[in-house]
CSV table of C-alpha atoms in Angstrom, one decimal:
chain,number,residue,atom,x,y,z
A,626,MET,CA,0.0,0.0,0.0
A,627,LYS,CA,2.8,2.4,0.9
A,628,ARG,CA,4.6,1.7,-2.3
A,629,ARG,CA,1.4,2.3,-4.3
A,630,LEU,CA,0.9,5.6,-2.5
A,631,GLU,CA,4.5,6.7,-3.2
A,632,PHE,CA,4.1,5.8,-6.9
A,633,CYS,CA,0.9,7.9,-7.1
A,634,MET,CA,2.5,10.8,-5.4
A,635,SER,CA,5.5,10.6,-7.8
A,636,ALA,CA,3.2,10.4,-10.8
A,637,CYS,CA,1.1,13.4,-9.6
A,638,LEU,CA,4.3,15.4,-9.0
A,639,ALA,CA,5.5,14.6,-12.5
A,640,VAL,CA,2.2,15.8,-14.0
A,641,LEU,CA,2.3,19.0,-12.0
A,642,LEU,CA,5.9,19.7,-12.9
A,643,GLY,CA,5.2,19.0,-16.5
A,644,SER,CA,2.2,21.3,-16.6
A,645,ALA,CA,4.3,24.0,-15.0
A,646,ALA,CA,7.1,23.7,-17.5
A,647,PRO,CA,7.6,26.8,-19.6
A,648,VAL,CA,6.4,26.8,-23.2
A,649,MET,CA,9.3,27.1,-25.5
A,650,ALA,CA,9.0,30.2,-27.7
A,651,ALA,CA,9.1,30.0,-31.5
A,652,ASP,CA,12.3,31.0,-33.2
A,653,LEU,CA,10.5,33.6,-35.3
A,654,VAL,CA,7.1,35.1,-35.8
A,655,ILE,CA,5.4,35.4,-39.2
A,656,ALA,CA,2.4,37.8,-39.4
A,657,MET,CA,-0.5,36.2,-41.3
A,658,PRO,CA,-3.0,38.4,-43.2
A,659,ASN,CA,-6.7,37.5,-43.1
A,660,TRP,CA,-7.0,36.9,-46.8
A,661,PRO,CA,-6.4,33.5,-48.5
A,662,SER,CA,-3.2,34.0,-50.5
A,663,GLY,CA,-1.6,35.7,-47.5
A,664,GLN,CA,-2.6,32.8,-45.2
A,665,ALA,CA,-1.2,30.3,-47.7
A,666,THR,CA,2.1,32.2,-48.2
A,667,ALA,CA,2.6,32.7,-44.4
A,668,ASN,CA,2.4,28.9,-43.9
A,669,ILE,CA,4.5,28.1,-47.0
A,670,LEU,CA,7.3,30.3,-45.5
A,671,LYS,CA,6.9,28.6,-42.1
A,672,VAL,CA,7.2,25.1,-43.5
A,673,SER,CA,10.0,26.1,-45.9
A,674,ILE,CA,12.1,27.8,-43.2
A,675,ALA,CA,11.7,24.9,-40.9
A,676,LYS,CA,12.8,22.5,-43.6
A,677,LYS,CA,15.8,24.5,-45.0
A,678,PHE,CA,17.0,26.3,-41.9
A,679,GLY,CA,15.7,24.3,-38.9
A,680,LEU,CA,13.9,27.2,-37.3
A,681,ASP,CA,10.4,27.0,-35.9
A,682,ALA,CA,8.0,29.8,-36.8
A,683,GLU,CA,4.8,30.9,-35.1
A,684,VAL,CA,2.2,32.0,-37.6
A,685,LYS,CA,0.2,34.8,-36.0
A,686,GLU,CA,-2.8,36.4,-37.6
A,687,LEU,CA,-2.0,40.1,-37.6
A,688,GLY,CA,-2.8,43.1,-39.7
A,689,THR,CA,-0.2,44.7,-41.9
A,690,LEU,CA,0.1,47.9,-39.9
A,691,ASN,CA,0.5,45.9,-36.7
A,692,ALA,CA,3.1,43.7,-38.4
A,693,PHE,CA,5.2,46.8,-39.2
A,694,VAL,CA,4.9,48.0,-35.7
A,695,GLY,CA,6.1,44.6,-34.7
A,696,PHE,CA,9.1,44.9,-36.9
A,697,GLU,CA,10.2,47.9,-34.9
A,698,THR,CA,9.6,46.3,-31.5
A,699,GLY,CA,11.1,43.0,-32.4
A,700,ASP,CA,7.8,41.1,-32.0
A,701,VAL,CA,7.4,40.2,-35.7
A,702,ASP,CA,10.0,39.0,-38.2
A,703,ILE,CA,8.2,38.4,-41.5
A,704,GLN,CA,5.0,39.6,-43.3
A,705,PRO,CA,4.3,37.6,-46.5
A,706,GLU,CA,2.1,40.0,-48.5
A,707,VAL,CA,2.5,43.8,-48.3
A,708,TRP,CA,0.3,45.6,-50.8
A,709,GLN,CA,1.2,48.8,-52.5
A,710,PRO,CA,0.1,51.5,-53.1
A,711,ASN,CA,-2.3,50.6,-50.2
A,712,PHE,CA,0.5,50.6,-47.6
A,713,GLY,CA,2.8,53.1,-49.4
A,714,ASP,CA,2.9,55.5,-46.4
A,715,ILE,CA,3.6,52.6,-44.0
A,716,VAL,CA,6.4,51.3,-46.2
A,717,LYS,CA,7.9,54.8,-46.3
A,718,LYS,CA,7.7,55.2,-42.6
A,719,TYR,CA,9.2,51.9,-41.5
A,720,VAL,CA,11.4,51.0,-44.5
A,721,THR,CA,12.6,54.3,-46.0
A,722,ASP,CA,12.6,56.6,-42.9
A,723,LYS,CA,13.1,54.3,-39.9
A,724,GLY,CA,14.9,51.5,-41.7
A,725,VAL,CA,13.4,48.8,-39.4
A,726,ALA,CA,12.0,46.8,-42.2
A,727,MET,CA,13.1,45.5,-45.6
A,728,LEU,CA,11.1,44.5,-48.7
A,729,GLY,CA,11.7,41.3,-50.6
A,730,ALA,CA,13.4,41.6,-54.0
A,731,HIS,CA,10.5,40.1,-55.9
A,732,SER,CA,7.0,41.4,-56.2
A,733,VAL,CA,3.7,40.1,-57.7
A,734,ALA,CA,1.8,42.3,-60.1
A,735,ALA,CA,-1.8,43.1,-59.0
A,736,TRP,CA,-4.7,45.4,-59.5
A,737,GLN,CA,-7.8,46.4,-57.6
A,738,GLY,CA,-11.1,48.2,-58.2
A,739,LEU,CA,-14.8,47.4,-58.5
A,740,CYS,CA,-16.4,44.4,-60.3
A,741,ALA,CA,-19.9,43.4,-61.3
A,742,THR,CA,-21.7,40.2,-61.9
A,743,PRO,CA,-23.0,39.7,-65.5
A,744,GLU,CA,-26.5,40.8,-64.5
A,745,ALA,CA,-25.1,44.0,-62.9
A,746,ALA,CA,-22.7,44.6,-65.8
A,747,ALA,CA,-25.5,44.8,-68.3
A,748,THR,CA,-26.7,48.1,-66.6
A,749,ILE,CA,-23.7,49.3,-64.6
A,750,LYS,CA,-20.6,49.6,-66.9
A,751,THR,CA,-18.7,52.6,-65.6
A,752,ILE,CA,-18.0,54.3,-62.3
A,753,ALA,CA,-20.3,57.1,-63.3
A,754,ASP,CA,-23.2,54.6,-63.5
A,755,LEU,CA,-22.9,54.1,-59.8
A,756,SER,CA,-24.0,57.7,-59.2
A,757,ASP,CA,-27.3,57.1,-61.0
A,758,PRO,CA,-30.0,55.9,-58.6
A,759,GLU,CA,-32.1,54.6,-61.4
A,760,LYS,CA,-29.3,52.2,-62.4
A,761,THR,CA,-28.1,51.3,-58.9
A,762,LYS,CA,-31.6,50.4,-57.7
A,763,ILE,CA,-31.0,46.9,-59.2
A,764,LEU,CA,-28.5,46.4,-56.4
A,765,ASP,CA,-31.1,46.8,-53.7
A,766,THR,CA,-31.6,43.6,-51.8
A,767,ASP,CA,-33.4,44.8,-48.7
A,768,GLY,CA,-36.1,46.9,-50.2
A,769,ASP,CA,-34.9,50.3,-48.7
A,770,GLY,CA,-34.5,51.8,-52.2
A,771,LYS,CA,-30.7,51.9,-52.0
A,772,GLY,CA,-28.4,49.4,-53.6
A,773,GLU,CA,-25.6,47.8,-51.6
A,774,LEU,CA,-21.9,47.5,-52.4
A,775,TRP,CA,-19.3,45.5,-50.5
A,776,ILE,CA,-16.2,47.5,-50.1
A,777,GLY,CA,-14.0,45.1,-48.2
A,778,ALA,CA,-13.2,43.6,-44.8
A,779,PRO,CA,-13.4,45.8,-41.8
A,780,THR,CA,-9.6,45.6,-41.1
A,781,TRP,CA,-8.4,46.2,-44.6
A,782,LEU,CA,-6.8,49.6,-45.4
A,783,SER,CA,-8.2,49.3,-48.9
A,784,THR,CA,-11.7,49.3,-47.4
A,785,GLY,CA,-11.2,52.8,-46.0
A,786,ILE,CA,-9.8,53.9,-49.4
A,787,GLU,CA,-12.9,52.4,-51.1
A,788,ARG,CA,-15.1,54.4,-48.8
A,789,THR,CA,-13.0,57.5,-49.7
A,790,ARG,CA,-13.4,56.7,-53.4
A,791,ALA,CA,-17.2,56.4,-53.0
A,792,ASN,CA,-17.3,59.8,-51.3
A,793,SER,CA,-15.0,61.4,-53.9
A,794,TYR,CA,-16.8,60.0,-56.9
A,795,GLY,CA,-20.2,60.7,-55.3
A,796,TYR,CA,-21.8,57.3,-55.5
A,797,GLY,CA,-21.6,56.9,-51.7
A,798,ALA,CA,-24.6,59.1,-51.4
A,799,ASN,CA,-27.0,56.6,-53.0
A,800,LEU,CA,-25.5,53.3,-52.1
A,801,THR,CA,-25.2,51.5,-48.8
A,802,LEU,CA,-21.5,50.6,-48.4
A,803,PHE,CA,-21.1,47.6,-46.3
A,804,GLU,CA,-18.0,45.9,-44.8
A,805,ALA,CA,-17.7,42.1,-44.1
A,806,GLU,CA,-15.1,39.5,-44.1
A,807,GLU,CA,-14.0,38.3,-47.5
A,808,GLU,CA,-15.4,34.8,-47.0
A,809,VAL,CA,-18.9,36.2,-46.4
A,810,ALA,CA,-18.6,38.5,-49.4
A,811,MET,CA,-17.5,35.8,-51.8
A,812,ALA,CA,-20.3,33.6,-50.6
A,813,GLY,CA,-22.6,36.5,-51.5
A,814,VAL,CA,-21.0,36.7,-55.0
A,815,ASP,CA,-21.5,32.9,-55.5
A,816,ALA,CA,-25.2,33.3,-54.5
A,817,ALA,CA,-25.7,36.3,-56.7
A,818,ILE,CA,-24.3,34.4,-59.7
A,819,ALA,CA,-26.4,31.3,-58.9
A,820,THR,CA,-29.6,33.3,-58.7
A,821,ALA,CA,-28.8,35.8,-61.5
A,822,ARG,CA,-28.9,38.7,-59.0
A,823,PRO,CA,-27.0,41.9,-59.9
A,824,MET,CA,-24.1,42.6,-57.5
A,825,VAL,CA,-21.2,45.1,-57.5
A,826,PHE,CA,-18.3,44.6,-55.2
A,827,TYR,CA,-14.7,45.5,-54.4
A,828,CYS,CA,-12.3,43.1,-56.2
A,829,TYR,CA,-8.6,42.5,-56.6
A,830,ALA,CA,-6.4,40.2,-58.5
A,831,PRO,CA,-4.8,37.7,-58.4
A,832,HIS,CA,-7.9,36.1,-57.0
A,833,HIS,CA,-9.9,32.9,-57.4
A,834,VAL,CA,-13.2,34.6,-58.1
A,835,PHE,CA,-12.1,35.2,-61.7
A,836,GLU,CA,-11.5,31.4,-62.1
A,837,LEU,CA,-15.0,30.7,-60.8
A,838,HIS,CA,-17.2,33.3,-62.5
A,839,LYS,CA,-17.5,35.6,-65.4
A,840,ILE,CA,-16.9,38.9,-63.7
A,841,ALA,CA,-16.7,42.3,-65.3
A,842,ARG,CA,-14.5,45.1,-64.1
A,843,ILE,CA,-16.2,48.5,-63.7
A,844,GLU,CA,-14.6,51.1,-66.0
A,845,GLU,CA,-12.9,54.1,-64.5
A,846,PRO,CA,-10.7,57.0,-65.7
A,847,PRO,CA,-7.0,56.3,-65.6
A,848,HIS,CA,-5.2,56.8,-62.3
A,849,ASP,CA,-4.5,60.5,-61.7
A,850,PRO,CA,-2.1,61.2,-58.8
A,851,ALA,CA,-3.4,64.8,-58.6
A,852,LYS,CA,-6.8,63.4,-57.7
A,853,TRP,CA,-5.5,60.8,-55.3
A,854,LYS,CA,-4.6,62.2,-51.9
A,855,ILE,CA,-4.8,59.6,-49.1
A,856,VAL,CA,-4.0,60.8,-45.6
A,857,GLY,CA,-2.1,58.5,-43.3
A,858,ALA,CA,-4.3,55.9,-41.5
A,859,ASP,CA,-2.8,56.9,-38.2
A,860,ASP,CA,-5.1,60.0,-38.3
A,861,PRO,CA,-8.5,59.0,-37.0
A,862,LEU,CA,-10.2,61.3,-39.5
A,863,TRP,CA,-8.1,60.1,-42.4
A,864,ILE,CA,-11.0,58.9,-44.5
A,865,SER,CA,-12.9,62.2,-44.4
A,866,LYS,CA,-9.7,64.1,-45.0
A,867,SER,CA,-8.7,62.0,-48.1
A,868,THR,CA,-9.8,62.3,-51.7
A,869,ALA,CA,-9.6,59.6,-54.4
A,870,ALA,CA,-11.8,60.5,-57.4
A,871,THR,CA,-9.8,58.2,-59.8
A,872,SER,CA,-8.9,54.6,-60.3
A,873,TRP,CA,-6.3,52.8,-58.2
A,874,ASP,CA,-2.7,53.0,-59.4
A,875,ALA,CA,-1.1,49.8,-60.6
A,876,ALA,CA,-0.6,47.6,-57.6
A,877,HIS,CA,1.9,45.0,-56.4
A,878,PHE,CA,2.7,43.1,-53.3
A,879,GLN,CA,5.9,41.5,-51.8
A,880,ILE,CA,7.3,40.0,-48.7
A,881,ALA,CA,8.6,42.2,-45.9
A,882,TYR,CA,10.9,41.3,-43.0
A,883,ALA,CA,12.4,43.0,-40.0
A,884,THR,CA,15.8,44.6,-40.7
A,885,GLY,CA,17.1,43.2,-37.3
A,886,PHE,CA,15.9,39.7,-38.3
A,887,GLY,CA,17.7,40.0,-41.6
A,888,LYS,CA,21.0,40.9,-39.9
A,889,LYS,CA,20.6,38.0,-37.5
A,890,HIS,CA,19.7,35.5,-40.2
A,891,PRO,CA,21.2,36.8,-43.4
A,892,ASP,CA,20.7,33.3,-45.0
A,893,ILE,CA,17.0,33.5,-44.4
A,894,ALA,CA,16.9,37.1,-45.6
A,895,LYS,CA,18.5,36.0,-48.8
A,896,PHE,CA,16.0,33.2,-49.1
A,897,LEU,CA,13.1,35.6,-48.7
A,898,ASP,CA,14.6,37.8,-51.4
A,899,GLN,CA,14.5,34.8,-53.8
A,900,VAL,CA,10.8,33.9,-53.2
A,901,ASP,CA,9.1,34.6,-56.5
A,902,PHE,CA,5.4,33.6,-56.7
A,903,SER,CA,3.6,34.2,-59.9
A,904,PRO,CA,0.1,35.7,-60.2
A,905,GLU,CA,-1.2,32.3,-61.4
A,906,GLU,CA,0.2,30.6,-58.3
A,907,VAL,CA,-1.3,33.2,-56.0
A,908,THR,CA,-4.7,32.6,-57.7
A,909,LYS,CA,-4.3,28.8,-57.1
A,910,MET,CA,-3.6,29.5,-53.4
A,911,SER,CA,-6.7,31.6,-53.1
A,912,TYR,CA,-8.8,28.9,-54.8
A,913,ALA,CA,-7.4,26.1,-52.7
A,914,LEU,CA,-8.2,27.8,-49.4
A,915,GLU,CA,-11.4,29.6,-50.3
A,916,VAL,CA,-13.1,27.2,-52.7
A,917,GLU,CA,-11.7,23.8,-51.8
A,918,ARG,CA,-11.6,24.7,-48.1
A,919,GLN,CA,-8.1,23.4,-47.6
A,920,ALA,CA,-6.5,24.4,-44.2
A,921,PRO,CA,-3.6,26.8,-44.8
A,922,ALA,CA,-1.1,24.6,-42.9
A,923,ASP,CA,-2.1,21.4,-44.8
A,924,TYR,CA,-2.0,23.3,-48.1
A,925,ALA,CA,1.5,24.6,-47.3
A,926,LYS,CA,2.9,21.2,-46.4
A,927,LYS,CA,1.8,19.7,-49.7
A,928,TRP,CA,3.0,22.8,-51.7
A,929,VAL,CA,6.4,22.6,-50.1
A,930,ASP,CA,6.6,18.9,-50.9
A,931,ASP,CA,5.5,19.4,-54.5
A,932,ASN,CA,8.0,22.3,-55.0
A,933,ALA,CA,11.0,20.9,-53.2
A,934,ALA,CA,13.5,21.7,-56.0
A,935,ARG,CA,12.2,25.2,-56.3
A,936,ILE,CA,12.6,25.9,-52.6
A,937,ASP,CA,16.1,24.4,-52.8
A,938,GLY,CA,16.8,27.1,-55.4
A,939,TRP,CA,15.5,29.8,-53.1
A,940,ALA,CA,17.7,28.6,-50.3
A,941,LYS,CA,20.8,28.3,-52.4
A,942,GLN,CA,23.4,30.7,-51.1
């Protein structure tokens, strides 16, 4: 009996000591955006870095602005998809002025604007059409007499810019601009297509929606820098102080990483500079996560296995 009691006490002590043991921190932190391609890329980088450099990364869902703040504080090491011109001011502040972050050598060409389903595109072809209540009433789904337009997720900087564009062009006065997570909005697009309901929404490419549906882009005047004045998002009134009565400038996105991390791990910094995804690959990432419902971590493991030789090339010093 005594021996059994001693055994139980020893076992309980071992459990208590084990539960009190400190959790080992990851070797680095990768900020993960809340859109599909960014989630896929963050996990691809995690798996690749573990495989080639033996470092364990924590993938942490974090907005781009907070990621750059993390570069400066040392809490974040990598952000996989920094969009410009969206975050041009942030890049200038943290990369050019403060020098606490670096941008990867390769970028992916992109664009953004407004798109329409086929039923909407038959009536609404240009940005000027959105200011015509007689035309936009086809977008009314709740019977209040005003059409609805999805402008992006609540945390996206582009969402605030789209609100600015609506105010600057004037169509914000006769449309209800709503914000929702991308997954919800894309489900709405799927439903609109399936039921032949007109819908206009914020869109960007590379993106899987263009693989799924026949989508038309709303025509706009060419980008005019003189009509595009976006105040820094650190100003709480930045949307009301900004103007953007023109189309977006040509966009691109690229990896960013903390300067301090690059100095500490120059081999990984060089690796990040070699990563060169194509727009087609980014579209496939978006499709896999959003349409096929693959988990980002599972998708990344398979992607790394299927692209082993390419990753070897990125890691070659």
